[in-house]
XYZ file of C-alpha atoms in Angstrom:
427
model
C 80.059 79.112 97.139
C 82.900 76.779 96.167
C 82.306 73.696 98.312
C 85.641 72.215 97.233
C 87.458 74.815 99.370
C 87.455 73.875 103.087
C 85.787 76.473 105.300
C 88.252 78.529 107.306
C 91.234 77.483 105.185
C 93.848 79.684 103.553
C 92.228 79.206 100.140
C 88.850 80.153 101.597
C 90.389 83.274 103.116
C 91.935 84.232 99.770
C 88.591 83.662 98.047
C 86.750 85.835 100.548
C 89.468 88.494 100.404
C 89.241 88.627 96.603
C 85.516 89.225 96.965
C 86.062 92.579 98.666
C 86.080 95.890 96.848
C 89.249 96.592 94.924
C 91.664 99.477 94.671
C 90.558 100.194 91.097
C 86.902 100.492 92.124
C 87.733 102.718 95.086
C 89.850 105.054 92.961
C 86.997 105.436 90.486
C 84.576 106.176 93.348
C 86.955 108.769 94.825
C 87.186 110.482 91.442
C 83.389 110.563 91.186
C 83.051 111.913 94.728
C 85.432 114.803 94.129
C 87.669 113.558 96.957
C 85.017 113.462 99.692
C 85.621 109.727 100.296
C 89.236 110.456 101.227
C 88.184 112.760 104.053
C 86.170 109.951 105.624
C 88.781 107.215 105.213
C 90.631 107.560 108.544
C 87.489 108.031 110.705
C 85.960 105.025 108.939
C 89.092 102.990 109.551
C 88.989 103.914 113.244
C 85.440 102.560 113.337
C 86.579 99.300 111.705
C 89.369 99.025 114.270
C 86.885 99.485 117.106
C 84.561 96.909 115.539
C 87.212 94.179 115.754
C 88.056 95.047 119.360
C 91.006 97.438 119.160
C 91.421 101.120 119.893
C 93.624 103.537 117.988
C 95.634 103.911 121.189
C 96.406 100.179 121.104
C 98.486 100.744 117.962
C 101.022 102.740 119.980
C 102.135 99.420 121.497
C 103.487 98.407 118.089
C 106.301 101.012 118.063
C 105.540 101.757 114.430
C 108.030 102.826 111.770
C 105.826 104.470 109.112
C 107.160 104.878 105.566
C 105.639 106.835 102.663
C 106.976 107.812 99.241
C 106.400 107.524 95.515
C 109.263 105.165 94.806
C 111.604 103.288 97.077
C 109.349 102.929 100.099
C 109.134 99.151 99.703
C 112.905 98.790 99.373
C 113.335 101.124 102.344
C 111.089 98.844 104.403
C 113.100 95.809 103.286
C 116.371 97.475 104.328
C 114.736 98.521 107.617
C 113.560 94.984 108.346
C 117.002 93.579 107.569
C 118.823 96.117 109.756
C 116.472 95.493 112.686
C 116.920 91.738 112.219
C 120.665 92.197 112.608
C 120.095 94.479 115.605
C 117.999 91.705 117.138
C 120.768 89.152 116.548
C 123.370 91.472 118.020
C 121.209 92.076 121.088
C 120.777 88.316 121.469
C 124.562 87.864 121.350
C 124.912 90.560 124.037
C 122.477 88.691 126.293
C 119.631 91.141 125.656
C 116.073 90.473 124.570
C 115.838 89.936 120.787
C 113.186 91.729 118.764
C 110.003 90.450 117.177
C 109.712 92.400 113.926
C 106.495 92.926 111.966
C 106.358 94.176 108.373
C 103.330 95.220 106.327
C 103.989 95.942 102.673
C 102.358 95.794 99.259
C 101.850 94.471 96.699
C 102.659 90.772 96.922
C 104.414 88.798 94.187
C 103.021 85.283 94.586
C 101.003 84.795 97.771
C 99.058 87.506 99.576
C 100.470 86.449 102.937
C 103.790 87.995 101.806
C 102.253 91.349 102.743
C 102.243 90.500 106.460
C 105.589 89.256 107.731
C 107.088 88.506 111.114
C 110.833 88.204 111.594
C 111.471 88.317 107.868
C 109.026 85.569 106.902
C 105.438 85.743 105.608
C 102.981 84.527 108.203
C 101.993 80.908 107.622
C 98.903 79.932 105.671
C 97.396 78.689 108.928
C 98.017 81.989 110.712
C 96.829 84.001 107.714
C 93.531 82.119 107.716
C 93.200 82.457 111.509
C 93.778 86.205 111.627
C 91.815 86.770 108.430
C 88.660 85.171 109.828
C 89.078 86.769 113.239
C 88.965 90.102 111.404
C 86.411 89.130 108.753
C 83.938 87.504 111.146
C 84.197 90.366 113.649
C 83.332 92.848 110.899
C 80.353 90.768 109.741
C 78.985 90.242 113.248
C 75.975 92.403 114.184
C 77.474 92.998 117.639
C 78.810 95.433 118.438
C 77.227 97.566 115.724
C 79.614 99.380 113.378
C 79.869 103.088 114.076
C 78.911 104.848 110.836
C 80.909 107.971 109.986
C 78.490 108.993 107.226
C 75.424 107.585 105.515
C 77.699 106.395 102.705
C 80.214 104.658 104.948
C 80.859 101.045 103.876
C 80.129 98.140 106.188
C 83.280 96.304 105.094
C 86.691 97.748 104.120
C 87.948 97.085 100.613
C 90.891 94.806 99.793
C 93.855 96.974 100.826
C 92.136 98.537 103.832
C 91.060 95.113 105.026
C 94.638 93.831 104.803
C 95.858 96.893 106.723
C 93.287 96.194 109.414
C 94.256 92.534 109.479
C 97.959 93.438 109.698
C 97.394 95.678 112.714
C 95.277 92.927 114.311
C 97.961 90.304 113.592
C 100.777 92.419 115.005
C 98.789 93.166 118.159
C 97.942 89.487 118.656
C 101.559 88.477 117.986
C 102.855 91.225 120.304
C 105.575 92.407 117.946
C 108.206 94.800 119.260
C 108.124 96.908 116.096
C 105.778 97.184 113.125
C 107.210 98.532 109.868
C 104.209 99.917 107.989
C 104.468 100.805 104.296
C 101.877 103.300 103.066
C 99.663 102.093 100.216
C 98.766 105.271 98.309
C 99.563 108.812 99.455
C 99.752 109.088 103.223
C 97.289 111.637 104.642
C 94.244 109.459 103.983
C 95.918 106.070 103.696
C 94.570 103.425 106.059
C 98.007 102.813 107.587
C 97.896 106.427 108.798
C 95.413 105.563 111.523
C 98.384 105.210 113.893
C 98.747 108.397 115.943
C 102.023 107.798 117.778
C 104.560 106.085 115.525
C 108.125 106.111 116.792
C 109.542 107.579 113.575
C 108.281 108.416 110.079
C 110.176 108.118 106.801
C 109.596 109.683 103.380
C 111.237 108.067 100.375
C 111.735 109.751 97.011
C 108.707 111.650 95.696
C 107.505 111.936 92.115
C 104.372 112.180 90.002
C 102.061 109.189 90.475
C 98.412 108.452 91.379
C 97.414 111.885 90.099
C 93.707 110.998 90.178
C 93.721 110.703 93.957
C 96.761 112.757 95.032
C 96.881 115.679 92.601
C 98.832 116.524 89.488
C 101.668 118.614 90.958
C 104.646 117.566 93.067
C 103.508 119.986 95.785
C 100.072 118.342 96.035
C 101.590 114.877 96.095
C 104.151 115.905 98.717
C 101.323 117.244 100.908
C 99.654 113.820 100.880
C 102.893 111.887 101.471
C 103.915 114.199 104.330
C 100.515 113.557 105.908
C 102.076 110.728 107.893
C 104.065 113.276 109.950
C 102.746 113.374 113.522
C 103.172 115.922 116.336
C 106.661 115.772 117.870
C 107.482 112.496 116.073
C 110.863 112.569 114.291
C 110.721 112.345 110.502
C 113.464 111.363 108.078
C 113.450 112.091 104.345
C 115.734 111.369 101.442
C 116.838 114.330 99.345
C 113.866 115.705 97.376
C 113.308 118.233 94.615
C 113.018 121.715 96.200
C 109.245 121.999 95.654
C 108.573 118.723 97.469
C 111.057 119.385 100.273
C 109.463 122.764 100.980
C 106.093 121.085 101.580
C 107.652 118.417 103.800
C 109.409 121.100 105.826
C 106.156 123.032 106.235
C 104.230 119.990 107.425
C 107.024 119.038 109.817
C 107.053 122.571 111.217
C 103.255 122.500 111.669
C 103.638 119.339 113.747
C 106.719 120.492 115.676
C 108.420 117.400 114.269
C 112.184 117.278 113.879
C 113.061 116.699 110.211
C 116.301 115.127 109.061
C 117.230 114.896 105.362
C 119.763 112.154 104.609
C 122.206 111.797 101.727
C 122.695 108.444 99.922
C 125.080 106.034 101.624
C 128.484 105.508 100.056
C 131.103 102.748 100.241
C 128.612 100.281 101.715
C 127.710 96.968 100.113
C 123.973 96.641 99.538
C 121.952 93.457 99.191
C 119.499 95.150 96.834
C 121.066 96.200 93.542
C 121.012 99.616 91.884
C 122.642 102.988 92.538
C 119.211 104.420 93.389
C 119.003 102.025 96.358
C 121.710 104.018 98.166
C 119.166 106.693 99.055
C 116.727 104.058 100.343
C 119.518 102.461 102.378
C 120.375 105.823 103.951
C 116.735 106.393 104.868
C 116.431 102.934 106.414
C 119.661 103.401 108.346
C 118.479 106.589 110.004
C 114.996 105.193 110.651
C 116.502 102.226 112.493
C 119.003 104.347 114.383
C 116.249 106.729 115.514
C 113.899 103.873 116.397
C 116.541 102.109 118.487
C 117.342 105.288 120.394
C 113.704 106.270 120.998
C 112.693 102.788 122.177
C 115.900 102.130 124.169
C 116.777 99.098 122.050
C 120.348 100.092 121.303
C 123.204 97.631 120.965
C 126.821 97.969 122.068
C 127.837 99.047 118.559
C 126.184 99.901 115.240
C 127.921 97.150 113.278
C 124.486 95.629 112.723
C 123.664 98.419 110.251
C 126.260 97.436 107.656
C 125.319 93.753 108.020
C 121.642 94.578 107.601
C 122.252 96.602 104.446
C 124.407 93.841 102.987
C 121.948 91.033 103.748
C 118.785 92.860 102.659
C 116.719 91.338 99.874
C 113.526 92.407 98.135
C 112.215 90.016 95.449
C 111.064 91.726 92.275
C 113.050 94.901 92.903
C 116.365 95.213 91.002
C 116.605 91.425 91.186
C 118.781 89.231 88.970
C 118.708 85.437 88.968
C 119.470 82.555 86.560
C 116.535 80.780 84.975
C 115.853 77.464 86.754
C 115.070 75.900 83.364
C 117.781 77.495 81.197
C 120.910 78.202 83.289
C 122.455 80.319 80.513
C 119.472 82.698 80.709
C 119.432 85.433 83.360
C 116.284 87.217 84.491
C 116.499 90.898 85.495
C 113.266 91.790 87.292
C 112.022 95.129 88.579
C 108.593 96.511 89.459
C 109.285 100.062 88.254
C 106.053 101.857 87.313
C 106.844 105.580 87.256
C 109.071 107.576 84.907
C 111.627 108.144 87.665
C 111.748 104.481 88.695
C 111.899 103.300 85.062
C 114.872 105.615 84.550
C 116.620 104.129 87.590
C 115.692 100.616 86.466
C 117.117 101.258 82.988
C 120.412 102.411 84.475
C 120.626 99.272 86.614
C 119.499 96.974 83.793
C 122.038 98.457 81.358
C 124.840 96.829 83.349
C 124.255 93.665 81.327
C 126.179 93.276 78.079
C 124.230 90.347 76.650
C 121.432 90.678 74.084
C 118.167 91.276 75.952
C 114.483 90.473 75.527
C 112.010 92.893 77.107
C 109.026 91.451 78.977
C 106.781 94.411 79.769
C 103.470 94.966 81.511
C 101.781 98.244 82.423
C 98.418 98.504 84.173
C 95.624 100.486 82.509
C 96.158 103.529 84.724
C 99.807 103.855 83.612
C 101.109 105.872 80.684
C 102.758 102.997 78.815
C 104.083 105.244 76.068
C 105.903 107.490 78.529
C 107.343 104.493 80.404
C 108.540 102.835 77.193
C 110.024 106.069 75.870
C 111.944 106.491 79.129
C 113.178 102.899 79.036
C 114.240 103.177 75.401
C 116.086 106.448 76.047
C 117.984 105.384 79.157
C 118.637 101.647 78.628
C 121.906 101.165 76.777
C 121.532 97.406 76.294
C 120.474 95.812 72.986
C 116.914 94.497 72.901
C 116.504 91.764 70.283
C 112.817 91.243 71.051
C 109.910 92.358 73.226
C 106.885 90.653 74.754
C 103.901 92.608 76.125
C 101.727 90.770 78.633
C 98.529 91.555 80.584
C 97.842 91.502 84.338
C 96.582 87.937 84.262
C 97.548 84.930 86.338
C 95.831 81.565 86.289
C 98.223 79.767 88.629
C 97.145 80.957 92.093
C 93.958 82.367 93.542
C 95.892 85.054 95.433
C 97.590 86.143 92.215
C 94.256 87.074 90.669
C 94.379 90.794 89.896
C 91.043 92.547 90.229
C 92.552 96.030 90.497
C 92.529 96.612 86.740
C 89.886 96.478 84.070
C 89.444 93.196 82.235
C 90.770 93.441 78.706
C 90.184 90.257 76.750
C 91.284 91.874 73.498
C 94.697 92.923 74.872
C 94.160 96.466 73.640
C 96.765 97.938 76.007
C 99.340 95.297 75.088
C 98.877 95.808 71.337
C 99.236 99.562 71.839
C 102.447 99.054 73.848
C 103.797 96.821 71.096
C 102.990 99.488 68.489
C 104.771 102.158 70.562
C 107.843 99.940 70.986
C 107.998 99.252 67.238
C 107.777 102.990 66.621
C 110.613 103.687 69.082
C 112.950 100.927 67.924
C 112.109 100.797 64.244
C 111.835 97.011 64.512
C 108.874 95.140 62.986
């Protein structure tokens, strides 16, 4: 135990959070179990919720907007939060009650508290520590005993599931008017999917990703993503490839849920760059419009939608900014990690005419060669150099990445460098 970290502090909470099981470990266990762990995940999460004093029914108070997808779900949530913020301001100006808006998203860029936001701001370090230990201590207490779903059920949720649990607890304690919940992986068995009566569900663009846990075909992946659809709850989707849309339509029909497929917005200024963001903006627009109608939180006009789209921001996604140290240097940052998102990123990034240096990182479970080949094919800018870095941070405790294997010899980075040299012909 690190005695230099005050008990109950934010740093102590981050330390204890980092000590929980990680996504990488869970994925390996799911693979070894042949998928049986997935089938227990929601019942186990219900038991965790009960253990900390909440029922599944309590989550209905949060008026949840639930968003799944392979790429774009985070940006969709950012647009949604921004639109609802402008709706809240417009309601305030009309003399109506403003909204308290919760957002749960992942991953974080710098501090883990970024994952749980209220009214567009990460919860404070003080509140993070408070709600963390309310959740953590309740789970560790012998009373009431944890209801075990199976003999193999864990006594403590792993990292992401714990943060989902903590987010639901925080939003209930803070009495938010709406909780925007971004799915972690998949949908059907994701811990966010414990909510049974969301107000509206959204499905962003689907593609091939997380094959080990979701399946290797677009149909299998679509089945998991569409698992967030609930009986008689409206669902909105962006345009999908026919195979994926067919599965979404089938799951919507099974749940008697009205499905709306939206086309990308046009002639609207967006705060998040990239042509591909127009589909995410359209999805967010319809999610907010549906939510406002279903919860009777409408305003006198829908002018708040355009303002919300224009003012939206999402750090690390299609983001450009000047270097604080070298003003003549511009950073173009994006978290693309699938072939489809790399292709969209390359199209956005190619808008620059200056010589470029590539700074690239791919986790061990990513096909770096395929990502680099896609980037090289679709990026029209001139790369004069490339740097390949690992998933390592020594600056902050909550930037420690335990979701990938430790690789002191930088094997993956050397292999990426070799692939890039092969593609570009540069030494």
